[in-house]
Amino acid sequence: MTTDTTTAATAESLLDETTFVTDGYAEVFARHRRDNPVARDEKYGRWMLFGYDDVRQAYLDQRLSSKDGTIIGGSLNGQSDSASNRMLICSDNPSHQRLRKIHSPLFFRSMLKATDTATRQRLAEASQEFAAGGGGDLLSAVLQELPVSFLSLAYAIEPADAARLVRLSERLIGYADPRIGDAERPAARRAEAHLELLTAIMKLNARGAAAPGCPVAAPPQRADALAEMKEQLQQDEYLYNFLNVTVGGNDTTPYTAASFTEYVLGRDTEELAESWARDRTGFLAEVFRWTSTNAYVQRRALCDLEIGGQEIKQGEFVVLWNYSANFDEAYFGADFAPEVPHPRPHLSFGVGAHRCIGAQVAAVEIECYLDWFFSRAGAMTLPGPFERLHSTFMRGYTSAEVGMAG
């Protein structure tokens, strides 16, 4: 799954779905940070920001709007999002503040604690079969279990239904990947995947709250929080944000875990395990920075403005490269360095009003995984590189083959 660096360096556009499939992309982004930190992509008609300071400021700049879609191709008409101001990811204030306030109770402390307990149980169960078979695709066998418990607990659905939503979400994110989607007709496949996932969510909602088969009981406040959400939201708002929470966490966490696993198994696992034990908080933050799973977000200019000496016209789209910002040489190194203090926090979850509402859930799930992984890493082997996902938005994988001694 590798090519020489010239392949990535001469790619027609960094916004093509194959950008992160080839080797050499890190050098391309580094050159942009050094020589062209605010650049125009003519193929997709978008401005791109590469440096940390520009990306961070763009997150905070209210002249840059989220309501017309934060993902390229995320809406069927290509110009504005059909869920504009009705879904967290594609809304501006005051709509965003309202939606965030309504959804915040899903992420309270007792829910995080229940998620921690349930996730550890699911990992333990999945690992038994995985080890018995001598390993296999870690992504499908173990890592896709990570987001199941929170989704089941938060929305009062069966774990099996939550697991199905995870699989459908993967198909949506991988719509342009030939192994998951359809590289020949990506737009049609994206529309189909959107419809499949939204239909599944609608059916679960119509069924009503179940008594989930999750081995851990949901906190008592969850039922009230869910009922209040449904009262305060229009039905389409509820469904759109159910989809938002599903896609927002169901791929990022498994891909983050996969990326870190591939890295660790090629290095001194004992040394990294000791580092994890010494400073879990710092280590966890470095995992999110170094993996930078969500590669970018998109904004649209509400008026003419200037960024880095470039004039952005009203209505033009601007791509904020989180991945590039997290490797800006002014603040970070290229290597995974959990014990080296960084002068700036990473931007993997964004910053400001649009900081990811599920960041704490992701931290809980990855913490569960790191405990699971480091207790077993000595028995794991890496037969080859993981298969990278064809996606410019999500730095993910389609498979993660790992050997494991019983």
Short mmCIF file of C-alpha atoms in Angstrom, two decimals:
data_model
loop_
_atom_site.label_atom_id
_atom_site.label_comp_id
_atom_site.label_asym_id
_atom_site.label_seq_id
_atom_site.Cartn_x
_atom_site.Cartn_y
_atom_site.Cartn_z
CA MET A 1 0.00 0.00 0.00
CA THR A 2 2.93 2.35 -0.56
CA THR A 3 4.22 4.43 -3.44
CA ASP A 4 7.18 6.70 -3.82
CA THR A 5 6.85 10.25 -2.58
CA THR A 6 6.41 11.69 -6.06
CA THR A 7 2.98 10.07 -6.35
CA ALA A 8 1.55 12.06 -3.47
CA ALA A 9 3.60 15.12 -4.31
CA THR A 10 2.16 15.30 -7.82
CA ALA A 11 -1.42 14.43 -6.91
CA GLU A 12 -3.92 16.58 -8.77
CA SER A 13 -5.43 17.80 -5.51
CA LEU A 14 -4.96 17.23 -1.81
CA LEU A 15 -8.75 17.04 -1.65
CA ASP A 16 -8.82 13.89 -3.80
CA GLU A 17 -9.95 10.75 -1.97
CA THR A 18 -6.56 9.05 -2.45
CA THR A 19 -4.44 11.68 -0.68
CA PHE A 20 -3.84 9.65 2.48
CA VAL A 21 -3.55 6.29 0.70
CA THR A 22 -0.11 7.03 -0.70
CA ASP A 23 3.12 7.74 1.14
CA GLY A 24 4.68 11.16 0.90
CA TYR A 25 1.68 13.25 1.89
CA ALA A 26 3.34 14.43 5.11
CA GLU A 27 6.08 16.10 3.07
CA VAL A 28 3.51 17.75 0.80
CA PHE A 29 1.67 19.27 3.76
CA ALA A 30 4.98 20.36 5.31
CA ARG A 31 5.92 22.19 2.10
CA HIS A 32 2.58 23.98 2.13
CA ARG A 33 3.09 25.08 5.74
CA ARG A 34 6.50 26.43 4.80
CA ASP A 35 5.92 27.90 1.34
CA ASN A 36 2.19 28.29 0.72
CA PRO A 37 0.24 28.16 4.01
CA VAL A 38 -2.93 29.64 2.46
CA ALA A 39 -3.46 28.06 -0.94
CA ARG A 40 -6.17 27.85 -3.56
CA ASP A 41 -7.29 24.42 -4.82
CA GLU A 42 -8.53 25.08 -8.34
CA LYS A 43 -9.94 21.60 -8.94
CA TYR A 44 -12.43 21.89 -6.08
CA GLY A 45 -12.61 25.68 -5.99
CA ARG A 46 -11.62 26.01 -2.33
CA TRP A 47 -9.06 27.81 -0.21
CA MET A 48 -6.96 25.65 2.10
CA LEU A 49 -5.33 26.58 5.41
CA PHE A 50 -2.28 24.58 6.54
CA GLY A 51 -0.69 26.39 9.50
CA TYR A 52 -1.79 25.99 13.11
CA ASP A 53 -2.42 29.67 13.79
CA ASP A 54 -4.51 30.16 10.64
CA VAL A 55 -6.56 27.02 11.26
CA ARG A 56 -7.20 27.88 14.90
CA GLN A 57 -8.20 31.45 14.09
CA ALA A 58 -10.54 30.23 11.34
CA TYR A 59 -12.34 28.02 13.87
CA LEU A 60 -12.95 31.09 16.01
CA ASP A 61 -13.80 33.52 13.20
CA GLN A 62 -17.57 34.05 13.05
CA ARG A 63 -17.20 35.35 9.50
CA LEU A 64 -16.61 31.74 8.47
CA SER A 65 -19.81 29.71 8.52
CA SER A 66 -20.49 26.02 9.12
CA LYS A 67 -24.12 25.98 8.03
CA ASP A 68 -23.43 25.18 4.37
CA GLY A 69 -21.62 21.95 5.17
CA THR A 70 -18.35 21.09 6.92
CA ILE A 71 -17.46 18.17 4.63
CA ILE A 72 -16.82 18.36 0.90
CA GLY A 73 -19.55 16.34 -0.76
CA GLY A 74 -21.43 16.04 2.52
CA SER A 75 -24.60 17.38 0.95
CA LEU A 76 -26.31 16.18 -2.19
CA ASN A 77 -26.57 19.55 -3.92
CA GLY A 78 -22.91 20.39 -3.33
CA GLN A 79 -23.46 24.02 -2.32
CA SER A 80 -25.49 23.99 0.88
CA ASP A 81 -26.35 21.33 3.41
CA SER A 82 -29.92 20.03 3.55
CA ALA A 83 -29.59 19.96 7.36
CA SER A 84 -28.34 23.54 7.56
CA ASN A 85 -28.84 24.99 11.07
CA ARG A 86 -30.66 21.80 12.10
CA MET A 87 -27.63 19.60 12.80
CA LEU A 88 -24.73 20.34 15.12
CA ILE A 89 -21.97 19.92 12.58
CA CYS A 90 -23.55 22.28 10.03
CA SER A 91 -25.04 25.09 12.07
CA ASP A 92 -24.11 28.59 13.17
CA ASN A 93 -25.17 30.49 16.27
CA PRO A 94 -27.76 30.88 17.64
CA SER A 95 -28.93 27.54 16.16
CA HIS A 96 -25.70 25.80 17.14
CA GLN A 97 -25.88 27.00 20.75
CA ARG A 98 -29.46 25.77 20.99
CA LEU A 99 -28.67 22.33 19.55
CA ARG A 100 -25.57 21.94 21.70
CA LYS A 101 -27.44 22.84 24.88
CA ILE A 102 -30.19 20.33 24.09
CA HIS A 103 -27.72 17.49 23.37
CA SER A 104 -25.26 18.19 26.20
CA PRO A 105 -27.11 16.00 28.77
CA LEU A 106 -26.22 12.93 26.69
CA PHE A 107 -22.59 13.53 27.61
CA PHE A 108 -22.86 13.97 31.39
CA ARG A 109 -20.41 12.34 33.77
CA SER A 110 -22.54 9.35 34.75
CA MET A 111 -23.04 8.49 31.07
CA LEU A 112 -19.28 8.58 30.53
CA LYS A 113 -18.79 6.28 33.51
CA ALA A 114 -21.37 3.80 32.19
CA THR A 115 -19.75 3.97 28.76
CA ASP A 116 -16.37 3.18 30.28
CA THR A 117 -17.66 0.10 32.09
CA ALA A 118 -19.66 -1.22 29.14
CA THR A 119 -16.86 -0.62 26.63
CA ARG A 120 -14.34 -2.53 28.73
CA GLN A 121 -16.74 -5.46 28.91
CA ARG A 122 -17.28 -5.49 25.14
CA LEU A 123 -13.53 -5.35 24.51
CA ALA A 124 -12.93 -8.26 26.87
CA GLU A 125 -15.58 -10.36 25.12
CA ALA A 126 -14.33 -9.50 21.63
CA SER A 127 -10.73 -10.27 22.53
CA GLN A 128 -11.49 -13.85 23.53
CA GLU A 129 -12.68 -14.81 20.06
CA PHE A 130 -9.96 -12.73 18.41
CA ALA A 131 -7.20 -14.46 20.37
CA ALA A 132 -8.75 -17.89 19.88
CA GLY A 133 -8.56 -17.39 16.12
CA GLY A 134 -4.94 -16.29 16.24
CA GLY A 135 -5.85 -12.73 15.35
CA GLY A 136 -7.35 -11.36 12.15
CA ASP A 137 -8.87 -8.04 11.18
CA LEU A 138 -8.59 -6.06 14.39
CA LEU A 139 -10.75 -3.29 12.95
CA SER A 140 -13.87 -5.39 12.39
CA ALA A 141 -13.32 -7.83 15.26
CA VAL A 142 -12.40 -5.45 18.08
CA LEU A 143 -12.05 -1.77 17.21
CA GLN A 144 -15.56 -1.32 15.86
CA GLU A 145 -16.81 -2.37 19.30
CA LEU A 146 -15.45 0.85 20.78
CA PRO A 147 -18.35 3.19 19.86
CA VAL A 148 -21.16 0.65 20.34
CA SER A 149 -21.73 1.07 24.07
CA PHE A 150 -22.14 4.85 24.10
CA LEU A 151 -24.52 4.78 21.14
CA SER A 152 -26.58 2.04 22.78
CA LEU A 153 -26.69 3.76 26.17
CA ALA A 154 -27.31 7.28 24.87
CA TYR A 155 -30.12 6.47 22.47
CA ALA A 156 -31.67 3.50 24.28
CA ILE A 157 -31.09 1.04 21.45
CA GLU A 158 -29.89 -2.55 21.48
CA PRO A 159 -26.12 -3.02 21.15
CA ALA A 160 -26.74 -5.10 18.03
CA ASP A 161 -28.59 -2.16 16.47
CA ALA A 162 -25.81 0.21 17.50
CA ALA A 163 -23.26 -2.13 15.91
CA ARG A 164 -25.27 -2.10 12.68
CA LEU A 165 -25.23 1.70 12.67
CA VAL A 166 -21.45 1.56 13.05
CA ARG A 167 -21.19 -0.62 9.95
CA LEU A 168 -23.53 1.63 7.95
CA SER A 169 -21.54 4.67 9.06
CA GLU A 170 -18.36 3.03 7.79
CA ARG A 171 -20.01 2.57 4.39
CA LEU A 172 -20.94 6.24 4.33
CA ILE A 173 -17.44 7.44 5.16
CA GLY A 174 -15.94 4.96 2.68
CA TYR A 175 -18.31 5.76 -0.19
CA ALA A 176 -15.39 6.39 -2.60
CA ASP A 177 -13.29 3.42 -1.51
CA PRO A 178 -13.42 0.53 -4.01
CA ARG A 179 -13.50 -2.03 -1.18
CA ILE A 180 -16.42 -0.40 0.66
CA GLY A 181 -18.15 1.99 -1.71
CA ASP A 182 -17.99 2.66 -5.43
CA ALA A 183 -15.02 4.53 -6.86
CA GLU A 184 -16.68 4.70 -10.28
CA ARG A 185 -19.87 6.38 -9.07
CA PRO A 186 -18.98 7.94 -5.71
CA ALA A 187 -21.74 10.57 -5.65
CA ALA A 188 -24.45 7.97 -6.17
CA ARG A 189 -22.90 5.66 -3.59
CA ARG A 190 -22.68 8.50 -1.09
CA ALA A 191 -26.38 9.25 -1.56
CA GLU A 192 -27.26 5.57 -1.15
CA ALA A 193 -25.16 5.27 2.01
CA HIS A 194 -26.73 8.41 3.48
CA LEU A 195 -30.19 7.01 2.80
CA GLU A 196 -29.33 3.60 4.26
CA LEU A 197 -28.06 5.10 7.50
CA LEU A 198 -30.84 7.65 7.89
CA THR A 199 -33.48 4.99 7.15
CA ALA A 200 -32.01 2.71 9.82
CA ILE A 201 -32.07 5.58 12.34
CA MET A 202 -35.67 6.43 11.43
CA LYS A 203 -36.74 2.82 11.96
CA LEU A 204 -35.05 2.68 15.36
CA ASN A 205 -36.71 5.94 16.35
CA ALA A 206 -40.13 4.70 15.21
CA ARG A 207 -39.66 1.54 17.24
CA GLY A 208 -39.31 3.57 20.42
CA ALA A 209 -36.92 3.20 23.33
CA ALA A 210 -36.02 -0.37 24.13
CA ALA A 211 -34.60 -1.97 27.22
CA PRO A 212 -31.15 -2.38 25.67
CA GLY A 213 -29.32 -5.64 26.11
CA CYS A 214 -26.28 -3.68 27.23
CA PRO A 215 -24.75 -5.39 30.28
CA VAL A 216 -24.42 -1.99 31.97
CA ALA A 217 -27.51 -0.03 32.93
CA ALA A 218 -27.85 3.49 31.61
CA PRO A 219 -27.82 6.27 34.22
CA PRO A 220 -31.30 7.18 35.50
CA GLN A 221 -30.98 10.69 34.04
CA ARG A 222 -30.65 9.30 30.51
CA ALA A 223 -34.37 8.58 30.07
CA ASP A 224 -35.31 12.13 31.09
CA ALA A 225 -32.57 13.63 28.90
CA LEU A 226 -33.72 11.65 25.86
CA ALA A 227 -37.37 12.55 26.45
CA GLU A 228 -36.53 16.25 26.82
CA MET A 229 -34.46 16.14 23.63
CA LYS A 230 -37.40 14.78 21.67
CA GLU A 231 -39.69 17.43 23.14
CA GLN A 232 -37.36 20.31 22.29
CA LEU A 233 -36.36 19.17 18.80
CA GLN A 234 -38.35 18.88 15.63
CA GLN A 235 -38.39 15.30 14.37
CA ASP A 236 -35.99 16.04 11.52
CA GLU A 237 -33.62 17.80 13.95
CA TYR A 238 -33.65 14.77 16.24
CA LEU A 239 -32.93 12.39 13.34
CA TYR A 240 -30.24 14.59 11.80
CA ASN A 241 -28.39 14.85 15.10
CA PHE A 242 -28.78 11.16 15.84
CA LEU A 243 -26.99 10.69 12.51
CA ASN A 244 -24.44 13.36 13.47
CA VAL A 245 -23.57 11.61 16.73
CA THR A 246 -23.46 8.24 14.95
CA VAL A 247 -21.06 9.27 12.20
CA GLY A 248 -19.10 11.68 14.39
CA GLY A 249 -17.92 8.99 16.78
CA ASN A 250 -18.47 5.66 15.14
CA ASP A 251 -15.57 5.87 12.70
CA THR A 252 -13.16 8.29 14.32
CA THR A 253 -12.53 6.21 17.44
CA PRO A 254 -11.86 2.88 15.66
CA TYR A 255 -9.61 4.60 13.11
CA THR A 256 -7.70 6.43 15.84
CA ALA A 257 -7.14 3.12 17.63
CA ALA A 258 -6.09 1.41 14.39
CA SER A 259 -3.59 4.11 13.48
CA PHE A 260 -1.98 4.01 16.90
CA THR A 261 -1.91 0.20 16.94
CA GLU A 262 -0.07 0.06 13.63
CA TYR A 263 2.45 2.57 14.96
CA VAL A 264 3.08 0.82 18.29
CA LEU A 265 3.45 -2.71 16.93
CA GLY A 266 6.41 -1.55 14.89
CA ARG A 267 8.19 -0.16 17.96
CA ASP A 268 9.11 -0.83 21.59
CA THR A 269 5.71 -1.66 23.08
CA GLU A 270 7.04 -1.95 26.63
CA GLU A 271 8.55 1.53 26.58
CA LEU A 272 5.31 3.04 25.27
CA ALA A 273 3.27 1.10 27.82
CA GLU A 274 5.42 2.57 30.59
CA SER A 275 4.90 6.04 29.17
CA TRP A 276 1.13 5.44 29.16
CA ALA A 277 1.26 4.41 32.80
CA ARG A 278 3.27 7.49 33.81
CA ASP A 279 1.03 10.15 32.26
CA ARG A 280 -2.27 8.93 30.89
CA THR A 281 -3.66 12.42 30.23
CA GLY A 282 -0.66 13.65 28.25
CA PHE A 283 -0.33 10.35 26.42
CA LEU A 284 -3.99 10.40 25.39
CA ALA A 285 -3.73 13.95 24.06
CA GLU A 286 -0.70 12.97 22.00
CA VAL A 287 -2.56 9.98 20.53
CA PHE A 288 -5.29 12.29 19.28
CA ARG A 289 -2.77 14.81 17.91
CA TRP A 290 -0.55 12.30 16.19
CA THR A 291 -3.37 10.26 14.62
CA SER A 292 -5.37 13.35 13.55
CA THR A 293 -8.16 11.13 12.25
CA ASN A 294 -10.50 13.93 11.14
CA ALA A 295 -8.24 15.50 8.54
CA TYR A 296 -10.17 18.70 7.88
CA VAL A 297 -13.36 20.71 8.28
CA GLN A 298 -14.87 23.17 5.82
CA ARG A 299 -16.21 26.68 6.29
CA ARG A 300 -17.81 29.27 3.99
CA ALA A 301 -17.03 32.98 4.01
CA LEU A 302 -19.98 35.17 4.98
CA CYS A 303 -18.18 38.27 3.72
CA ASP A 304 -14.94 39.26 2.03
CA LEU A 305 -11.98 38.70 4.36
CA GLU A 306 -8.24 38.20 4.37
CA ILE A 307 -6.33 35.19 5.69
CA GLY A 308 -2.56 35.00 5.50
CA GLY A 309 -2.40 37.77 2.93
CA GLN A 310 -4.93 36.09 0.65
CA GLU A 311 -8.29 37.66 -0.17
CA ILE A 312 -11.21 35.30 0.42
CA LYS A 313 -14.41 36.37 -1.31
CA GLN A 314 -17.88 36.13 0.19
CA GLY A 315 -19.36 32.71 -0.56
CA GLU A 316 -16.03 30.95 -1.09
CA PHE A 317 -15.30 27.74 0.81
CA VAL A 318 -12.27 27.41 3.09
CA VAL A 319 -10.77 24.05 4.15
CA LEU A 320 -9.17 23.95 7.61
CA TRP A 321 -6.58 21.17 7.61
CA ASN A 322 -6.61 19.87 11.20
CA TYR A 323 -4.06 17.24 10.26
CA SER A 324 -1.59 19.80 8.97
CA ALA A 325 -2.10 22.14 11.93
CA ASN A 326 -1.33 19.30 14.35
CA PHE A 327 2.09 18.87 12.74
CA ASP A 328 2.99 22.54 12.43
CA GLU A 329 6.71 22.70 13.17
CA ALA A 330 6.25 25.90 15.15
CA TYR A 331 4.57 23.93 17.92
CA PHE A 332 4.87 20.18 17.28
CA GLY A 333 7.29 17.55 16.07
CA ALA A 334 6.72 14.90 13.43
CA ASP A 335 7.20 12.03 15.88
CA PHE A 336 4.85 10.61 18.48
CA ALA A 337 6.18 12.21 21.66
CA PRO A 338 3.84 11.80 24.65
CA GLU A 339 6.34 13.08 27.20
CA VAL A 340 7.37 16.20 25.28
CA PRO A 341 5.24 19.21 26.29
CA HIS A 342 3.73 21.12 23.38
CA PRO A 343 3.25 24.90 23.57
CA ARG A 344 -0.22 24.59 21.97
CA PRO A 345 -3.08 22.09 22.34
CA HIS A 346 -3.91 19.90 19.35
CA LEU A 347 -6.86 20.72 17.11
CA SER A 348 -8.14 17.19 16.51
CA PHE A 349 -11.47 18.08 18.11
CA GLY A 350 -11.53 21.65 16.84
CA VAL A 351 -11.69 24.67 19.13
CA GLY A 352 -14.26 27.22 20.20
CA ALA A 353 -18.00 26.88 19.67
CA HIS A 354 -17.58 23.92 17.33
CA ARG A 355 -15.25 21.90 19.53
CA CYS A 356 -16.48 18.32 19.19
CA ILE A 357 -19.32 17.67 21.65
CA GLY A 358 -18.24 14.03 21.87
CA ALA A 359 -14.57 14.67 22.67
CA GLN A 360 -14.94 13.28 26.20
CA VAL A 361 -16.62 10.15 24.88
CA ALA A 362 -13.76 9.62 22.44
CA ALA A 363 -11.27 10.03 25.29
CA VAL A 364 -13.11 7.42 27.38
CA GLU A 365 -13.23 4.93 24.50
CA ILE A 366 -9.57 5.34 23.54
CA GLU A 367 -8.53 5.11 27.20
CA CYS A 368 -10.41 1.81 27.42
CA TYR A 369 -8.67 0.61 24.28
CA LEU A 370 -5.17 1.60 25.39
CA ASP A 371 -5.59 -0.34 28.63
CA TRP A 372 -6.84 -3.34 26.63
CA PHE A 373 -4.13 -3.02 24.00
CA PHE A 374 -1.09 -2.55 26.20
CA SER A 375 -2.05 -5.57 28.30
CA ARG A 376 -1.96 -7.69 25.12
CA ALA A 377 0.51 -5.94 22.80
CA GLY A 378 3.28 -8.39 23.65
CA ALA A 379 1.24 -11.19 22.09
CA MET A 380 0.46 -9.23 18.91
CA THR A 381 2.33 -9.16 15.62
CA LEU A 382 2.01 -6.92 12.59
CA PRO A 383 2.12 -8.98 9.37
CA GLY A 384 2.01 -5.91 7.15
CA PRO A 385 0.69 -2.36 6.82
CA PHE A 386 -3.00 -1.78 7.42
CA GLU A 387 -5.20 -1.08 4.39
CA ARG A 388 -5.81 2.66 4.20
CA LEU A 389 -9.23 4.12 3.48
CA HIS A 390 -9.82 6.16 0.32
CA SER A 391 -11.01 9.34 2.03
CA THR A 392 -9.59 12.82 2.26
CA PHE A 393 -11.84 13.67 5.22
CA MET A 394 -11.13 10.65 7.42
CA ARG A 395 -7.65 9.20 7.85
CA GLY A 396 -8.95 5.69 8.33
CA TYR A 397 -8.59 2.06 7.32
CA THR A 398 -10.58 -0.67 5.63
CA SER A 399 -8.79 -3.49 7.45
CA ALA A 400 -6.16 -3.90 10.15
CA GLU A 401 -4.66 -7.39 10.10
CA VAL A 402 -2.95 -8.34 13.35
CA GLY A 403 -1.63 -11.69 14.54
CA MET A 404 -2.28 -12.66 18.16
CA ALA A 405 -0.97 -15.56 20.19
CA GLY A 406 -3.58 -17.33 22.30
#
